[in-house]
Every structure is written in structure tokens, then in C-alpha cells.
mmCIF file of C-alpha atoms and ligand atoms in Angstrom:
data_model
loop_
_atom_site.group_PDB
_atom_site.id
_atom_site.type_symbol
_atom_site.label_atom_id
_atom_site.label_comp_id
_atom_site.label_asym_id
_atom_site.label_seq_id
_atom_site.Cartn_x
_atom_site.Cartn_y
_atom_site.Cartn_z
ATOM 1 C CA MET M 868 22.301 -62.355 59.919
ATOM 2 C CA ASP M 869 25.420 -60.102 61.888
ATOM 3 C CA LEU M 870 26.917 -57.067 62.326
ATOM 4 C CA ALA M 871 30.054 -58.187 59.978
ATOM 5 C CA GLN M 872 27.413 -59.081 56.684
ATOM 6 C CA LEU M 873 25.280 -56.019 57.065
ATOM 7 C CA THR M 874 28.501 -53.545 57.390
ATOM 8 C CA ARG M 875 29.526 -55.323 54.272
ATOM 9 C CA ASP M 876 26.015 -55.181 52.853
ATOM 10 C CA LEU M 877 25.783 -51.333 53.230
ATOM 11 C CA GLU M 878 29.454 -51.049 52.113
ATOM 12 C CA ALA M 879 28.101 -52.503 48.716
ATOM 13 C CA LEU M 880 25.353 -50.591 49.075
ATOM 14 C CA ALA M 881 27.676 -47.075 48.991
ATOM 15 C CA ALA M 882 29.838 -48.451 46.248
ATOM 16 C CA ASP M 883 26.966 -49.348 43.984
ATOM 17 C CA ALA M 884 25.068 -46.121 44.685
ATOM 18 C CA ALA M 885 28.448 -44.046 44.251
ATOM 19 C CA GLY M 886 28.625 -45.614 40.701
ATOM 20 C CA ALA M 887 25.178 -45.052 39.594
ATOM 21 C CA VAL M 888 24.972 -41.848 40.628
ATOM 22 C CA ALA M 889 28.397 -41.296 38.662
ATOM 23 C CA GLY M 890 26.876 -42.951 35.315
ATOM 24 C CA ALA M 891 23.230 -40.886 35.313
ATOM 25 C CA PRO M 892 23.738 -39.531 32.430
ATOM 26 C CA ASP M 893 20.575 -36.791 32.944
ATOM 27 C CA VAL M 894 18.919 -35.245 36.016
ATOM 28 C CA ALA M 895 15.785 -37.756 35.464
ATOM 29 C CA ALA M 896 18.455 -40.754 35.629
ATOM 30 C CA LEU M 897 19.781 -39.097 38.579
ATOM 31 C CA GLU M 898 16.104 -38.771 40.202
ATOM 32 C CA ALA M 899 15.564 -42.762 39.377
ATOM 33 C CA VAL M 900 18.900 -44.004 40.842
ATOM 34 C CA GLU M 901 17.712 -41.527 43.827
ATOM 35 C CA VAL M 902 14.221 -43.692 44.662
ATOM 36 C CA GLU M 903 16.123 -46.910 43.735
ATOM 37 C CA VAL M 904 18.733 -46.649 46.680
ATOM 38 C CA LEU M 905 17.107 -44.052 49.028
ATOM 39 C CA GLY M 906 13.474 -44.288 48.494
ATOM 40 C CA LYS M 907 11.284 -45.904 51.081
ATOM 41 C CA LYS M 908 10.898 -49.061 49.123
ATOM 42 C CA GLY M 909 14.607 -48.437 48.188
ATOM 43 C CA ARG M 910 17.637 -50.838 48.720
ATOM 44 C CA LEU M 911 18.609 -48.889 52.168
ATOM 45 C CA THR M 912 15.689 -49.588 53.602
ATOM 46 C CA GLY M 913 15.641 -53.154 52.817
ATOM 47 C CA VAL M 914 18.897 -53.412 54.262
ATOM 48 C CA LEU M 915 18.301 -51.665 57.206
ATOM 49 C CA ARG M 916 15.309 -54.216 57.865
ATOM 50 C CA GLY M 917 18.144 -56.943 58.821
ATOM 51 C CA ILE M 918 18.712 -54.532 62.333
ATOM 52 C CA GLY M 919 15.990 -56.072 63.893
ATOM 53 C CA ALA M 920 17.776 -59.752 63.789
ATOM 54 C CA LEU M 921 20.670 -58.191 65.447
ATOM 55 C CA PRO M 922 21.698 -58.130 69.169
ATOM 56 C CA PRO M 923 20.295 -54.629 70.668
ATOM 57 C CA GLU M 924 23.975 -53.584 71.457
ATOM 58 C CA ASP M 925 25.003 -53.793 67.531
ATOM 59 C CA ARG M 926 22.277 -52.103 66.601
ATOM 60 C CA PRO M 927 23.376 -48.405 66.814
ATOM 61 C CA LYS M 928 26.627 -49.100 65.298
ATOM 62 C CA VAL M 929 24.705 -50.546 62.241
ATOM 63 C CA GLY M 930 21.942 -47.255 62.388
ATOM 64 C CA ALA M 931 25.531 -45.111 62.524
ATOM 65 C CA ILE M 932 27.138 -46.631 59.525
ATOM 66 C CA ALA M 933 23.917 -46.585 57.636
ATOM 67 C CA ASN M 934 23.312 -42.713 58.270
ATOM 68 C CA THR M 935 27.029 -42.173 57.164
ATOM 69 C CA VAL M 936 26.447 -44.009 53.825
ATOM 70 C CA ARG M 937 22.808 -42.205 53.346
ATOM 71 C CA THR M 938 24.776 -38.764 53.737
ATOM 72 C CA GLY M 939 27.233 -39.647 51.570
ATOM 73 C CA ILE M 940 24.975 -41.017 48.807
ATOM 74 C CA GLU M 941 22.698 -37.933 49.031
ATOM 75 C CA ALA M 942 25.851 -35.105 48.947
ATOM 76 C CA ALA M 943 26.892 -37.363 45.723
ATOM 77 C CA ILE M 944 23.249 -37.035 44.616
ATOM 78 C CA ALA M 945 23.124 -33.396 45.636
ATOM 79 C CA ALA M 946 26.659 -33.096 43.505
ATOM 80 C CA ARG M 947 25.929 -34.761 40.313
ATOM 81 C CA ARG M 948 22.334 -33.010 40.108
ATOM 82 C CA LEU M 949 24.525 -29.255 39.822
ATOM 83 C CA VAL M 950 26.599 -30.712 37.279
ATOM 84 C CA LEU M 951 23.824 -32.338 35.180
ATOM 85 C CA GLY M 952 21.204 -29.163 35.651
ATOM 86 C CA GLU M 953 24.181 -26.949 34.251
ATOM 87 C CA SER M 954 24.853 -29.119 31.209
ATOM 88 C CA GLU M 955 21.012 -29.590 30.689
ATOM 89 C CA LEU M 956 20.806 -25.619 31.057
ATOM 90 C CA GLU M 957 23.785 -25.104 28.587
ATOM 91 C CA ALA M 958 22.216 -27.835 26.093
ATOM 92 C CA ARG M 959 18.770 -25.866 26.040
ATOM 93 C CA LEU M 960 20.375 -22.657 25.404
ATOM 94 C CA ALA M 961 22.334 -24.020 22.944
ATOM 95 C CA ALA M 962 19.614 -25.584 21.210
ATOM 96 C CA GLU M 963 17.352 -22.553 21.091
ATOM 97 C CA ARG M 964 19.815 -20.304 20.334
ATOM 98 C CA ILE M 965 18.633 -16.961 17.982
ATOM 99 C CA ASP M 966 21.126 -15.999 15.576
ATOM 100 C CA VAL M 967 20.346 -12.322 15.845
ATOM 101 C CA THR M 968 22.232 -11.671 12.677
ATOM 102 C CA THR M 969 20.221 -13.731 10.368
ATOM 103 C CA PRO M 970 18.367 -11.628 7.614
ATOM 104 C CA ALA M 971 14.906 -11.034 7.903
ATOM 105 C CA ARG M 972 12.197 -11.865 5.744
ATOM 106 C CA PRO M 973 11.203 -9.004 3.456
ATOM 107 C CA ILE M 974 7.700 -7.487 4.963
ATOM 108 C CA ARG M 975 5.188 -7.126 2.370
ATOM 109 C CA ARG M 976 4.002 -3.715 2.190
ATOM 110 C CA GLY M 977 1.139 -2.426 0.062
ATOM 111 C CA SER M 978 1.468 0.599 -2.216
ATOM 112 C CA HIS M 979 -0.634 3.165 -4.075
ATOM 113 C CA HIS M 980 -2.164 2.194 -7.203
ATOM 114 C CA PRO M 981 -1.214 4.008 -9.869
ATOM 115 C CA SER M 982 -3.804 6.192 -11.104
ATOM 116 C CA ILE M 983 -3.784 7.287 -7.466
ATOM 117 C CA GLU M 984 0.024 7.950 -7.182
ATOM 118 C CA ALA M 985 -0.389 9.850 -10.729
ATOM 119 C CA MET M 986 -3.282 11.906 -9.273
ATOM 120 C CA GLY M 987 -1.113 12.507 -6.332
ATOM 121 C CA GLU M 988 1.732 14.113 -7.935
ATOM 122 C CA ILE M 989 -0.523 16.060 -10.790
ATOM 123 C CA ALA M 990 -2.145 17.605 -7.489
ATOM 124 C CA GLU M 991 1.077 18.308 -5.630
ATOM 125 C CA ILE M 992 2.309 19.852 -8.602
ATOM 126 C CA PHE M 993 -0.834 22.184 -9.077
ATOM 127 C CA GLY M 994 -0.970 22.571 -5.585
ATOM 128 C CA GLN M 995 2.205 24.523 -5.454
ATOM 129 C CA PHE M 996 0.100 27.298 -7.844
ATOM 130 C CA GLY M 997 -2.609 27.478 -5.482
ATOM 131 C CA PHE M 998 -4.782 25.108 -6.988
ATOM 132 C CA VAL M 999 -7.036 22.831 -4.051
ATOM 133 C CA THR M 1000 -8.239 19.758 -4.959
ATOM 134 C CA LEU M 1001 -12.017 18.943 -4.471
ATOM 135 C CA GLU M 1002 -14.055 15.903 -5.537
ATOM 136 C CA SER M 1003 -17.109 16.196 -7.449
ATOM 137 C CA PRO M 1004 -20.190 13.605 -8.133
ATOM 138 C CA GLU M 1005 -19.671 10.699 -10.350
ATOM 139 C CA ILE M 1006 -23.574 10.074 -10.730
ATOM 140 C CA GLU M 1007 -24.498 13.503 -12.678
ATOM 141 C CA ASP M 1008 -27.903 14.684 -14.430
ATOM 142 C CA ASP M 1009 -27.677 15.531 -18.268
ATOM 143 C CA ARG M 1010 -27.600 19.271 -17.591
ATOM 144 C CA THR M 1011 -24.807 19.400 -15.641
ATOM 145 C CA ASN M 1012 -22.548 16.920 -17.634
ATOM 146 C CA PHE M 1013 -23.358 18.349 -20.649
ATOM 147 C CA GLN M 1014 -25.702 21.512 -20.891
ATOM 148 C CA LEU M 1015 -24.078 23.627 -18.506
ATOM 149 C CA LEU M 1016 -21.084 22.740 -20.606
ATOM 150 C CA ASN M 1017 -22.519 24.105 -23.677
ATOM 151 C CA ILE M 1018 -23.007 20.655 -24.944
ATOM 152 C CA PRO M 1019 -27.330 20.890 -25.765
ATOM 153 C CA GLN M 1020 -28.992 17.797 -26.282
ATOM 154 C CA ASP M 1021 -28.767 16.768 -29.997
ATOM 155 C CA HIS M 1022 -25.298 18.674 -30.509
ATOM 156 C CA PRO M 1023 -23.168 16.740 -32.661
ATOM 157 C CA ALA M 1024 -20.618 17.244 -30.098
ATOM 158 C CA ARG M 1025 -22.101 14.515 -28.163
ATOM 159 C CA ASP M 1026 -20.694 11.821 -30.210
ATOM 160 C CA LEU M 1027 -17.368 12.750 -28.591
ATOM 161 C CA TRP M 1028 -18.912 11.211 -25.103
ATOM 162 C CA ASP M 1029 -20.451 7.690 -25.470
ATOM 163 C CA THR M 1030 -22.618 7.936 -22.442
ATOM 164 C CA LEU M 1031 -23.190 5.763 -19.676
ATOM 165 C CA TYR M 1032 -26.960 5.522 -18.038
ATOM 166 C CA VAL M 1033 -28.048 4.565 -14.753
ATOM 167 C CA ASP M 1034 -31.193 3.345 -13.891
ATOM 168 C CA LEU M 1035 -32.355 6.543 -12.173
ATOM 169 C CA PRO M 1036 -34.347 8.999 -14.216
ATOM 170 C CA ASN M 1037 -32.139 11.631 -15.810
ATOM 171 C CA ARG M 1038 -29.087 10.367 -14.518
ATOM 172 C CA LEU M 1039 -26.040 9.416 -15.831
ATOM 173 C CA LEU M 1040 -22.122 8.799 -15.161
ATOM 174 C CA ARG M 1041 -20.119 11.682 -15.715
ATOM 175 C CA THR M 1042 -18.539 10.762 -18.966
ATOM 176 C CA HIS M 1043 -15.914 13.378 -17.742
ATOM 177 C CA THR M 1044 -14.641 15.498 -15.125
ATOM 178 C CA SER M 1045 -15.968 18.890 -16.423
ATOM 179 C CA PRO M 1046 -19.052 18.779 -14.688
ATOM 180 C CA GLY M 1047 -16.826 19.701 -11.558
ATOM 181 C CA GLN M 1048 -15.972 23.101 -13.043
ATOM 182 C CA ILE M 1049 -19.983 23.876 -12.648
ATOM 183 C CA HIS M 1050 -20.228 22.806 -9.346
ATOM 184 C CA ALA M 1051 -16.844 24.888 -8.550
ATOM 185 C CA MET M 1052 -18.062 27.887 -10.260
ATOM 186 C CA ARG M 1053 -21.668 27.627 -8.449
ATOM 187 C CA THR M 1054 -20.299 27.066 -5.201
ATOM 188 C CA PHE M 1055 -17.415 29.502 -4.875
ATOM 189 C CA GLU M 1056 -16.721 33.303 -5.610
ATOM 190 C CA PRO M 1057 -13.870 34.022 -8.015
ATOM 191 C CA PRO M 1058 -10.867 33.834 -7.516
ATOM 192 C CA ILE M 1059 -11.464 29.734 -8.034
ATOM 193 C CA ARG M 1060 -8.730 27.902 -8.457
ATOM 194 C CA VAL M 1061 -9.426 23.685 -8.400
ATOM 195 C CA LEU M 1062 -8.154 20.792 -9.061
ATOM 196 C CA LEU M 1063 -11.077 18.229 -9.724
ATOM 197 C CA PRO M 1064 -9.382 14.561 -10.205
ATOM 198 C CA GLY M 1065 -12.040 11.666 -10.585
ATOM 199 C CA ARG M 1066 -13.240 8.804 -11.961
ATOM 200 C CA CYS M 1067 -14.964 8.734 -15.411
ATOM 201 C CA TYR M 1068 -16.994 6.111 -17.334
ATOM 202 C CA ARG M 1069 -17.470 5.876 -20.889
ATOM 203 C CA TYR M 1070 -19.422 3.277 -23.531
ATOM 204 C CA GLU M 1071 -16.074 2.287 -24.792
ATOM 205 C CA ALA M 1072 -14.526 -0.777 -26.311
ATOM 206 C CA ILE M 1073 -11.754 -1.563 -24.176
ATOM 207 C CA ASP M 1074 -8.261 -1.711 -26.227
ATOM 208 C CA ALA M 1075 -4.891 -0.923 -25.289
ATOM 209 C CA SER M 1076 -5.397 2.808 -25.202
ATOM 210 C CA HIS M 1077 -9.308 3.209 -24.272
ATOM 211 C CA ALA M 1078 -11.170 1.704 -21.099
ATOM 212 C CA SER M 1079 -14.780 2.573 -20.045
ATOM 213 C CA GLU M 1080 -13.571 3.626 -16.269
ATOM 214 C CA PHE M 1081 -10.637 5.870 -16.105
ATOM 215 C CA PHE M 1082 -9.534 8.851 -14.307
ATOM 216 C CA GLN M 1083 -9.120 12.413 -15.337
ATOM 217 C CA VAL M 1084 -8.207 15.392 -13.340
ATOM 218 C CA GLU M 1085 -9.880 18.682 -14.595
ATOM 219 C CA GLY M 1086 -8.434 22.219 -13.678
ATOM 220 C CA LEU M 1087 -10.330 25.457 -13.340
ATOM 221 C CA MET M 1088 -8.930 28.875 -12.807
ATOM 222 C CA VAL M 1089 -11.403 31.874 -13.079
ATOM 223 C CA ASP M 1090 -10.310 35.348 -11.519
ATOM 224 C CA GLU M 1091 -10.677 39.095 -13.367
ATOM 225 C CA GLY M 1092 -8.172 39.371 -16.378
ATOM 226 C CA THR M 1093 -7.118 35.910 -16.799
ATOM 227 C CA THR M 1094 -5.440 34.739 -19.995
ATOM 228 C CA LEU M 1095 -4.439 32.325 -22.431
ATOM 229 C CA GLY M 1096 -0.753 32.904 -21.270
ATOM 230 C CA ASP M 1097 -1.392 32.450 -17.778
ATOM 231 C CA LEU M 1098 -2.637 28.970 -19.238
ATOM 232 C CA ARG M 1099 0.513 28.584 -21.217
ATOM 233 C CA GLY M 1100 2.462 29.499 -18.490
ATOM 234 C CA LEU M 1101 0.832 27.056 -15.898
ATOM 235 C CA LEU M 1102 1.050 24.145 -18.614
ATOM 236 C CA ASP M 1103 4.613 25.003 -18.968
ATOM 237 C CA SER M 1104 5.623 24.774 -15.572
ATOM 238 C CA PHE M 1105 3.321 21.486 -15.217
ATOM 239 C CA ALA M 1106 5.003 19.677 -18.165
ATOM 240 C CA HIS M 1107 8.577 20.689 -16.863
ATOM 241 C CA ALA M 1108 7.647 19.538 -13.299
ATOM 242 C CA MET M 1109 6.006 16.138 -14.414
ATOM 243 C CA PHE M 1110 8.402 15.504 -17.683
ATOM 244 C CA GLY M 1111 11.379 17.288 -16.968
ATOM 245 C CA ALA M 1112 12.750 20.840 -16.767
ATOM 246 C CA GLY M 1113 13.168 22.316 -20.411
ATOM 247 C CA LYS M 1114 10.928 19.973 -22.291
ATOM 248 C CA ARG M 1115 9.781 21.720 -25.227
ATOM 249 C CA THR M 1116 5.803 22.479 -25.597
ATOM 250 C CA ARG M 1117 3.404 23.862 -27.690
ATOM 251 C CA PHE M 1118 -0.584 24.747 -28.269
ATOM 252 C CA ARG M 1119 -2.213 23.212 -30.804
ATOM 253 C CA PRO M 1120 -6.046 24.353 -31.693
ATOM 254 C CA GLY M 1121 -8.692 21.989 -30.915
ATOM 255 C CA TYR M 1122 -11.971 22.063 -30.187
ATOM 256 C CA TYR M 1123 -14.334 21.634 -26.869
ATOM 257 C CA PRO M 1124 -17.724 23.242 -26.487
ATOM 258 C CA PHE M 1125 -16.823 24.469 -23.223
ATOM 259 C CA THR M 1126 -13.852 26.332 -24.136
ATOM 260 C CA GLU M 1127 -13.265 29.171 -26.318
ATOM 261 C CA PRO M 1128 -10.646 29.343 -27.960
ATOM 262 C CA SER M 1129 -10.027 25.261 -27.420
ATOM 263 C CA VAL M 1130 -6.047 24.111 -27.329
ATOM 264 C CA ALA M 1131 -4.411 20.690 -27.003
ATOM 265 C CA PHE M 1132 -1.351 20.880 -25.175
ATOM 266 C CA ASP M 1133 1.537 18.803 -26.595
ATOM 267 C CA VAL M 1134 5.091 18.023 -25.046
ATOM 268 C CA GLU M 1135 7.991 17.161 -27.243
ATOM 269 C CA CYS M 1136 7.949 13.064 -27.548
ATOM 270 C CA LEU M 1137 9.610 11.875 -24.198
ATOM 271 C CA VAL M 1138 11.044 8.603 -26.532
ATOM 272 C CA CYS M 1139 12.709 10.501 -29.749
ATOM 273 C CA GLY M 1140 13.234 13.771 -28.073
ATOM 274 C CA GLY M 1141 11.170 15.099 -31.028
ATOM 275 C CA SER M 1142 13.115 13.863 -33.932
ATOM 276 C CA GLY M 1143 9.624 11.506 -34.501
ATOM 277 C CA CYS M 1144 9.492 7.910 -34.075
ATOM 278 C CA ALA M 1145 6.447 5.157 -33.584
ATOM 279 C CA VAL M 1146 5.626 6.508 -30.237
ATOM 280 C CA CYS M 1147 4.268 9.941 -31.239
ATOM 281 C CA GLY M 1148 3.637 8.328 -34.671
ATOM 282 C CA ARG M 1149 6.511 10.246 -36.322
ATOM 283 C CA SER M 1150 5.377 13.877 -35.365
ATOM 284 C CA GLY M 1151 7.875 14.164 -32.475
ATOM 285 C CA TRP M 1152 5.109 15.625 -29.913
ATOM 286 C CA LEU M 1153 2.675 13.833 -27.316
ATOM 287 C CA THR M 1154 -0.761 15.444 -26.897
ATOM 288 C CA ILE M 1155 -0.798 15.188 -22.867
ATOM 289 C CA LEU M 1156 -4.133 17.233 -22.208
ATOM 290 C CA GLY M 1157 -7.238 19.453 -23.508
ATOM 291 C CA ALA M 1158 -7.931 22.953 -22.139
ATOM 292 C CA GLY M 1159 -9.041 26.573 -23.214
ATOM 293 C CA MET M 1160 -10.573 29.663 -21.783
ATOM 294 C CA VAL M 1161 -13.825 28.938 -20.480
ATOM 295 C CA HIS M 1162 -16.883 30.025 -22.721
ATOM 296 C CA PRO M 1163 -18.477 32.997 -21.763
ATOM 297 C CA VAL M 1164 -21.832 30.788 -22.050
ATOM 298 C CA VAL M 1165 -20.559 28.499 -19.427
ATOM 299 C CA LEU M 1166 -19.309 31.312 -17.277
ATOM 300 C CA ARG M 1167 -22.760 32.911 -17.477
ATOM 301 C CA ASP M 1168 -25.001 30.122 -17.418
ATOM 302 C CA SER M 1169 -22.832 29.081 -13.712
ATOM 303 C CA GLY M 1170 -23.894 32.446 -12.427
ATOM 304 C CA LEU M 1171 -20.783 34.466 -13.300
ATOM 305 C CA ASP M 1172 -20.342 37.697 -15.152
ATOM 306 C CA PRO M 1173 -18.249 37.177 -18.351
ATOM 307 C CA GLU M 1174 -17.661 40.732 -18.871
ATOM 308 C CA ARG M 1175 -16.206 40.599 -15.521
ATOM 309 C CA TYR M 1176 -14.451 37.244 -15.153
ATOM 310 C CA GLN M 1177 -12.062 35.090 -17.228
ATOM 311 C CA GLY M 1178 -11.124 31.646 -16.809
ATOM 312 C CA PHE M 1179 -9.377 28.943 -18.215
ATOM 313 C CA ALA M 1180 -9.907 24.910 -18.194
ATOM 314 C CA PHE M 1181 -7.666 21.675 -18.340
ATOM 315 C CA GLY M 1182 -8.444 18.349 -18.237
ATOM 316 C CA MET M 1183 -5.939 15.367 -18.781
ATOM 317 C CA GLY M 1184 -5.630 11.818 -18.070
ATOM 318 C CA PRO M 1185 -3.804 10.310 -15.093
ATOM 319 C CA GLU M 1186 -3.327 7.314 -16.538
ATOM 320 C CA ARG M 1187 -1.943 8.481 -20.184
ATOM 321 C CA ILE M 1188 0.287 10.780 -17.981
ATOM 322 C CA TRP M 1189 1.770 8.140 -16.539
ATOM 323 C CA MET M 1190 1.739 5.579 -19.471
ATOM 324 C CA LEU M 1191 3.861 8.414 -20.937
ATOM 325 C CA LYS M 1192 6.030 9.188 -18.319
ATOM 326 C CA HIS M 1193 6.799 5.327 -17.272
ATOM 327 C CA ARG M 1194 6.672 4.413 -20.564
ATOM 328 C CA ILE M 1195 3.856 1.922 -19.930
ATOM 329 C CA ASN M 1196 2.432 0.756 -23.363
ATOM 330 C CA ASP M 1197 -1.013 -0.492 -22.426
ATOM 331 C CA LEU M 1198 -4.006 0.815 -20.166
ATOM 332 C CA ARG M 1199 -5.547 -2.531 -19.395
ATOM 333 C CA LEU M 1200 -2.891 -2.448 -16.922
ATOM 334 C CA PHE M 1201 -4.234 -0.098 -14.750
ATOM 335 C CA LEU M 1202 -7.287 -2.190 -14.559
ATOM 336 C CA GLU M 1203 -6.051 -5.688 -13.968
ATOM 337 C CA ASN M 1204 -4.902 -6.508 -10.475
ATOM 338 C CA ASP M 1205 -0.931 -7.627 -11.296
ATOM 339 C CA LEU M 1206 0.599 -6.850 -8.370
ATOM 340 C CA ARG M 1207 4.078 -7.117 -10.374
ATOM 341 C CA PHE M 1208 2.859 -3.903 -12.302
ATOM 342 C CA LEU M 1209 0.823 -2.058 -9.488
ATOM 343 C CA GLY M 1210 3.860 -2.529 -7.042
ATOM 344 C CA GLN M 1211 5.957 -0.776 -9.361
ATOM 345 C CA PHE M 1212 4.871 2.901 -8.117
ATOM 346 C CA ARG M 1213 6.118 3.128 -4.675
HETATM 347 N N1 DAH W 1092 -13.492 17.304 -20.682
HETATM 348 C C1 DAH W 1092 -12.693 16.995 -21.858
HETATM 349 C C2 DAH W 1092 -13.156 15.387 -22.404
HETATM 350 O O1 DAH W 1092 -13.396 14.341 -21.418
HETATM 351 C C3 DAH W 1092 -11.478 17.256 -21.050
HETATM 352 C C4 DAH W 1092 -11.297 18.721 -21.364
HETATM 353 C C5 DAH W 1092 -10.546 19.485 -22.323
HETATM 354 C C6 DAH W 1092 -11.163 19.484 -19.795
HETATM 355 C C7 DAH W 1092 -10.679 20.744 -22.477
HETATM 356 C C8 DAH W 1092 -11.186 20.392 -20.196
HETATM 357 C C9 DAH W 1092 -10.973 21.401 -21.172
HETATM 358 O O2 DAH W 1092 -11.437 21.434 -18.710
HETATM 359 O O3 DAH W 1092 -10.767 22.921 -20.801
HETATM 360 O O4 DAH W 1092 -12.308 15.079 -22.805
#
């Protein structure tokens, strides 16, 4: 081993290292080159082991060359690291790029059940006439559901309501919201203007227009000097707000034990406009609710003086209203949880 040989080895090492550094494809490969050349057990250390065999005066010369080679390689590695680091960052940024202009996936939002939506609209319309919405119990006693509404036990009018009883003495599921009238008259002093929406139950064979579970919205107004004309005016306003301004309406005689006189309130057929079609049974009219003047006996039994106070009441099925308004042909849709139907009303 002599000075010339060691010098050539160092120069060869420098040339190899320069090639390897330049050829390193990424930071990891560059670091492998660094360990291989400059590491404790690397090639440079290996070459320098030969120094011990040189005459002492040659040793500093080789040391100086080795230092130059080392700093040269270190500088090359540092420069290459910068370049590779930058392009790796660029590659990562490109790979992780988020396209903020991609259309978002739609968010599925819940919606009100159509029965609730219908009752909300009904309450909003009557609310504009000062009717306050109240709730009354779903479980009633015979007295409130029937007797106080002038429907005595064994009266043939009971056939109008096929009742479901609960497993408690004298308790039943209300067959209509009318018992809410009794609660309202017993709780408040006239003037009374209340809207009583709620679920009702009947022992029914289920078909396209009958359910054993459905909603009703009851209305009650009691004051001094309340007339059938007031009722007509209010219901006209309701029909126009719900079905369209200018729709013709009519009162027909009806029968309910708790009203006298009783009426059926019709609106001109929304499908044919009155000329007669299958939907209105060729009559040109659709019945949307039952109503009447509160029977004096009902007022009296609720603690109000029928000589002083008069009232009117009305009751409607929000599902029927919604079916007419939106041309829905089967009541059962309201009870099945088909989201394609349920989601159509806001
Ligand atoms: N309660 C009646 C029913 O279930 C509906 C009704 C008719 C309510 C006339 C009323 C009314 O308040 O005046 O069929």
C-alpha cells in the first residue's frame, strides 16, 4: 500500500459515490448510499484503514484528500436530498389533491310524516283565525267519548263508531276527537276557540279509505252570538286556503248527535271542477268535514248556559284532506312506512 494507490482508491470512491448519489431515485435510496459510503462500516472507513501502513509523513496528505472527498460527498448528498425531498412532496401533494369542485353526495334528510304535515297546515290556517291548538287524551271514558256528546248508552248512533276498548274498567280508545270539546268547555271560559288534533281508533276493516288508526282535527268555537253563518264563513276561508281561492263550497244537512243543526261541508270536486267524475262519484262535490252548532245539551252538560252561549264545532280527517289535495288514492299509504311516499311532503 502506498500513497499513490490510496489516492487512486479515494478518487475512485469519490467518483462511485457521485454516481450513486446522482442515481438515487428517492430519499430512502439516498440514505442507503450515505450509509454505504460514509457510514462507520462504509467504504471510506475501509479505504482509510490503509493509512496505518503508510510512512508517517504521507499520512496527513491522505487525511487531507479523504476530508475533501468526504465533504464533497456530503455536499452532493445534501443537494440531492433537497431535490428528492421536493419532488416527493410534490408527488404526495398531487396524490392527496382534493377536488373541491366535485359535486357533493346528497345528504338524506328526514321529513315530517304526511299526517303531521297535513295537521300543521290545518293548524296554521285556523291559527290565523285565533284558534289555539290543544291536545286531549287518547284514552277516554265512555262518558266523555259518548254520553257528554249526547250519545247515550244503547243509542243507535253508537253504530257510527265501532269502539276499541282497553283493558281498564270503563276505558276506551277515543273514536273521535270530539271528547276534546268537553275538556275544552270544562277547562276554559268562553270565548273559546280551540283546535284539537289527535289520533283516533276504531274497530274497522282496513281498506283504501278506512283505517283502525287515523288522525282527526276537531275545531270548537263557543261565544255569545256565534252563528251558523260564522261557521260557514270560517270553513269557506279554510277551504280556499287549503284547496285554492274561489273553490265553490256548500253545506248539506247532516246528522251528528252533538250538533244541531248538523252539516256536511263540501268543496267542488278538485279533479273535475264540478262536472262529475269517478273521484266525486259523479256528484261534482267532495265532502271534507262534518260540522254543526254545538247541541244545547252538550253545552249545558259541560257547564255552559245554552241561553247565553252558542258554539259551533267541526271535525275532519287530515289524511282525507291530504288525499284530496295531493290526489293520493289509498289511505293505507299513511300507515306503511314507504319512504318513497313519506318523503314527498317536505
Ligand atoms: N266526531 C265526528 C266523527 O268522528 C266528526 C264531527 C262531526 C266532529 C261534526 C264535529 C262535528 O265536531 O261538529 O265522525
